[in-house]
Amino acid sequence: MRRVMKLIRNLLMAAVTGLAFVPAIANANILVSPTRVVLEDGERASELVFLNRSDEESAFRISLENRRMLSDGSMEKVETAIDGELFAKEFLRYSPRRVVLSGGEQQTIRISSRLPRDIAPGEYRSHLRIMAVPVSAGNSLQSIASDDDSDALSITLVAIQSVTIPVILRVGDLDASIEIDALSIEQGEEETETYLVAKMSRAGNRSPYGDIKIYAAGESEPVYFARGIAVYVPTDTRDVFLPLPESVKEKIAGRNVRIVYDSSDPQKPGILAEHATRLP
């Protein structure tokens, strides 16, 4: 519980400062910690905790699926691996698979791996999906089905919430290199939407994971901070879209800036890449 409460406090602090973009670790009703699970050589088990943030009892279904990162950073569900892509699904065990939680209640998911002795070196990845639906939705549907007025037309919308967490198995000595090729300010589809777009390129057999920091010329502290940025194997290029508050845009527009990609992976610490440019 202490870990979950710490995560909630971090989210609130980020909202207050306005400097940090926090990756999607929660939707309206589900909060998860940690945001990813990594099992290195010699590690065969881990766990995560999720919290039912809603005010009502909800049923949760936990499953594993394979996803591939696209060049814009979005993830698509896939069934067949492409060259250089390795899935972890067949080597993972987890429990529970279904659970009902009251509002504010939390649940621990235990994850373990079973690797064959002859498994090839590489980074194997699948995604754990936690899906929730209010228990009351089932009662509503049942009452509609038993309605005596057969001429009545009723439409019920049931909100299904879900969040996905990458589960990564690393076998052997893996490495990767990454570069930041460009940084720009771009307008979104809505007039009020502005983004910092960092173009990144990756090589190797490991997925880099870290935080992006933006420094304006003459400033010792970052004016922008984005946590939890990954470029997953086998994706070799990614455009990272970072929502840009107007207050930060005023500090960096028309100025020389430096973007730093700093590893938050304890196995590969240090600066992974950096790039200097002048923004329009």
XYZ file of C-alpha atoms in Angstrom:
280
model
C 0.000 0.000 0.000
C 2.893 2.325 0.776
C 4.210 1.928 -2.778
C 0.808 2.756 -4.289
C 0.376 5.838 -2.103
C 3.850 7.040 -3.089
C 2.879 6.699 -6.755
C -0.281 8.756 -6.191
C 1.755 11.492 -4.491
C 4.188 11.566 -7.433
C 1.297 12.019 -9.859
C -0.066 14.913 -7.829
C 3.345 16.581 -7.622
C 3.751 16.339 -11.399
C 0.369 17.967 -11.920
C 1.305 20.818 -9.594
C 4.727 21.594 -11.092
C 3.551 21.427 -14.712
C 7.120 20.551 -15.741
C 6.843 16.807 -15.921
C 4.940 14.703 -18.402
C 4.055 11.452 -16.613
C 3.587 8.405 -18.866
C 0.245 6.595 -18.845
C 0.397 4.500 -15.703
C -3.261 4.963 -14.882
C -6.599 5.476 -16.523
C -9.687 6.786 -14.776
C -10.150 3.764 -12.518
C -6.909 1.745 -12.505
C -3.572 2.717 -10.976
C -0.584 0.381 -11.423
C 2.870 0.223 -9.839
C 5.483 -0.405 -11.148
C 4.854 0.687 -14.738
C 6.872 -2.188 -16.189
C 8.347 -5.528 -15.149
C 11.864 -6.547 -16.179
C 13.406 -9.939 -15.390
C 17.138 -10.023 -16.038
C 19.326 -13.142 -16.146
C 18.967 -14.923 -12.810
C 15.661 -13.217 -11.973
C 12.644 -15.438 -12.396
C 9.832 -13.741 -10.472
C 8.398 -10.313 -9.763
C 5.129 -8.655 -8.809
C 3.096 -5.508 -9.345
C 0.193 -3.897 -7.538
C -2.919 -2.331 -9.037
C -5.562 -0.255 -7.326
C -9.279 0.066 -8.062
C -9.603 3.851 -7.983
C -13.332 3.855 -8.642
C -16.012 4.164 -5.954
C -17.725 0.924 -6.880
C -16.991 -2.766 -6.989
C -15.361 -3.829 -10.262
C -14.399 -7.102 -11.909
C -10.859 -7.275 -13.298
C -9.513 -9.620 -15.939
C -5.745 -10.005 -16.364
C -4.278 -11.353 -19.598
C -1.095 -11.401 -21.668
C -0.852 -10.103 -25.205
C 1.853 -9.272 -27.731
C 2.253 -5.649 -28.825
C 4.548 -3.847 -31.235
C 5.637 -0.224 -31.000
C 4.997 1.919 -34.073
C 7.141 4.842 -35.165
C 4.802 7.343 -33.480
C 5.156 5.553 -30.138
C 1.719 3.927 -30.177
C 1.361 0.197 -29.529
C -0.570 -2.255 -31.713
C -1.642 -5.762 -30.810
C 0.025 -8.396 -33.003
C 0.079 -12.172 -33.279
C 3.134 -12.907 -35.428
C 6.672 -11.730 -34.697
C 8.745 -9.970 -37.331
C 12.508 -10.132 -37.799
C 14.299 -9.246 -34.564
C 11.126 -9.438 -32.448
C 10.825 -11.926 -29.561
C 7.680 -12.509 -27.493
C 7.737 -13.476 -23.794
C 4.150 -14.712 -23.539
C 4.839 -18.442 -23.778
C 7.476 -18.249 -21.024
C 5.395 -16.337 -18.454
C 3.067 -17.452 -15.669
C 0.960 -15.076 -13.601
C -1.815 -15.024 -11.010
C -4.549 -14.145 -10.406
C -6.291 -14.000 -13.766
C -9.616 -12.712 -12.507
C -10.499 -10.805 -9.372
C -13.302 -8.618 -8.003
C -12.246 -5.562 -6.003
C -14.246 -3.070 -3.996
C -13.673 0.629 -4.554
C -10.264 1.634 -3.191
C -9.094 -1.991 -2.854
C -5.770 -3.187 -4.284
C -4.459 -6.472 -5.666
C -0.977 -7.960 -6.138
C -0.190 -9.794 -9.389
C 2.643 -12.301 -9.210
C 4.632 -12.975 -12.363
C 7.198 -15.718 -12.960
C 9.109 -17.051 -15.958
C 10.003 -20.546 -17.113
C 12.780 -20.490 -19.674
C 14.032 -23.531 -21.588
C 17.733 -24.275 -21.183
C 18.394 -23.798 -24.886
C 16.635 -20.437 -25.209
C 18.443 -18.042 -27.537
C 19.875 -14.786 -26.127
C 17.691 -11.757 -26.643
C 15.057 -9.479 -25.211
C 11.650 -11.125 -24.976
C 8.640 -8.870 -24.385
C 4.877 -9.184 -23.999
C 2.326 -6.975 -22.253
C 0.160 -7.633 -19.221
C -3.313 -6.165 -19.698
C -5.556 -5.323 -16.739
C -9.160 -4.782 -17.828
C -11.984 -3.640 -15.549
C -15.761 -3.317 -15.775
C -18.099 -2.240 -12.959
C -19.972 -5.175 -11.412
C -23.138 -3.051 -11.520
C -23.005 -3.179 -15.340
C -23.949 -6.851 -15.246
C -26.975 -6.099 -13.075
C -28.112 -3.367 -15.484
C -27.894 -5.684 -18.481
C -29.776 -8.405 -16.621
C -32.622 -6.037 -15.715
C -32.930 -4.916 -19.339
C -33.061 -8.519 -20.566
C -35.918 -9.341 -18.149
C -38.004 -6.223 -18.938
C -41.608 -7.211 -19.671
C -42.052 -4.330 -22.138
C -40.719 -5.983 -25.295
C -41.406 -2.873 -27.396
C -39.034 -0.695 -25.355
C -35.688 0.161 -26.901
C -32.842 0.546 -24.434
C -29.174 1.236 -25.093
C -26.645 0.758 -22.302
C -23.044 1.907 -22.633
C -20.618 0.037 -20.395
C -17.243 1.702 -19.799
C -14.466 -0.897 -19.976
C -11.224 0.431 -18.523
C -7.837 -1.128 -19.237
C -4.123 -0.502 -18.823
C -1.139 -2.452 -20.187
C 2.259 -3.054 -18.607
C 5.303 -4.355 -20.538
C 6.871 -7.542 -19.171
C 10.435 -8.003 -20.405
C 12.701 -11.065 -20.143
C 16.373 -10.459 -20.903
C 18.573 -13.420 -21.751
C 22.289 -13.033 -22.281
C 24.482 -9.960 -22.666
C 22.413 -7.383 -24.543
C 23.185 -3.845 -25.614
C 21.752 -0.993 -27.644
C 22.685 2.434 -28.916
C 20.312 5.339 -29.453
C 20.574 8.780 -30.989
C 18.405 11.887 -30.933
C 18.300 13.073 -34.527
C 16.138 16.192 -34.173
C 13.940 18.221 -31.842
C 11.100 20.446 -33.002
C 7.928 22.208 -31.894
C 4.834 21.053 -33.779
C 1.175 22.014 -33.706
C -1.382 19.332 -32.834
C -4.750 18.732 -34.456
C -6.381 21.136 -32.012
C -5.336 24.787 -31.899
C -4.549 24.500 -28.206
C -2.316 21.442 -28.683
C 1.429 21.969 -29.052
C 4.084 19.263 -28.883
C 7.812 18.893 -28.542
C 8.746 16.150 -30.986
C 12.012 14.280 -30.472
C 13.080 12.011 -33.351
C 15.046 9.041 -32.015
C 16.815 6.131 -33.694
C 17.839 2.847 -32.034
C 20.199 -0.018 -32.875
C 21.036 -3.255 -31.063
C 19.099 -6.009 -29.275
C 17.952 -4.158 -26.157
C 15.171 -1.619 -25.533
C 16.494 1.625 -24.015
C 14.353 3.160 -21.296
C 14.817 6.539 -19.671
C 13.807 10.122 -19.011
C 13.963 13.097 -21.339
C 15.198 16.431 -20.004
C 15.135 19.734 -21.896
C 17.616 22.460 -20.920
C 17.358 26.026 -22.168
C 20.617 27.890 -22.867
C 22.024 29.345 -19.661
C 19.764 27.238 -17.415
C 21.271 24.632 -15.060
C 17.932 22.938 -14.316
C 15.689 21.333 -16.936
C 12.654 23.326 -18.015
C 10.910 20.135 -19.112
C 11.035 16.573 -17.776
C 9.403 13.477 -19.309
C 9.597 10.123 -17.559
C 9.456 6.588 -18.864
C 10.372 6.907 -22.544
C 11.193 3.619 -24.292
C 12.070 2.539 -27.819
C 11.163 -1.144 -27.927
C 12.898 -3.768 -30.048
C 12.482 -4.212 -33.019
C 11.402 -0.578 -33.610
C 14.440 1.317 -34.890
C 12.949 4.840 -35.085
C 10.449 6.635 -32.899
C 8.964 10.124 -32.815
C 8.373 11.021 -29.161
C 5.452 13.463 -28.810
C 5.620 15.484 -25.596
C 2.720 17.786 -24.674
C 4.174 21.299 -24.401
C 2.604 23.694 -21.871
C 2.483 27.311 -22.982
C 4.582 28.342 -19.972
C 7.412 26.039 -21.081
C 7.068 27.020 -24.749
C 7.726 30.635 -23.788
C 11.005 29.577 -22.147
C 12.399 27.616 -25.109
C 10.923 29.080 -28.304
C 13.597 30.877 -30.329
C 16.368 29.716 -27.999
C 19.217 27.239 -28.062
C 18.253 24.117 -26.137
C 19.782 20.778 -25.246
C 17.793 17.566 -24.986
C 19.190 14.758 -22.835
C 17.951 11.146 -22.785
C 19.003 9.828 -19.384
C 18.688 6.115 -18.582
C 16.413 5.057 -15.727
C 17.359 1.406 -16.257
C 19.504 0.339 -13.253
C 21.324 -2.182 -15.446
C 22.391 0.503 -17.945
C 22.727 3.834 -16.092
C 24.000 7.098 -17.543
C 23.225 9.421 -20.430
C 22.065 7.466 -23.464
C 21.904 10.325 -25.974
C 21.830 14.110 -26.234
C 21.252 16.683 -28.945
C 21.632 20.446 -29.178
C 19.568 22.667 -31.479
C 17.863 26.016 -31.785
C 14.079 25.980 -31.701
C 12.021 28.291 -33.907
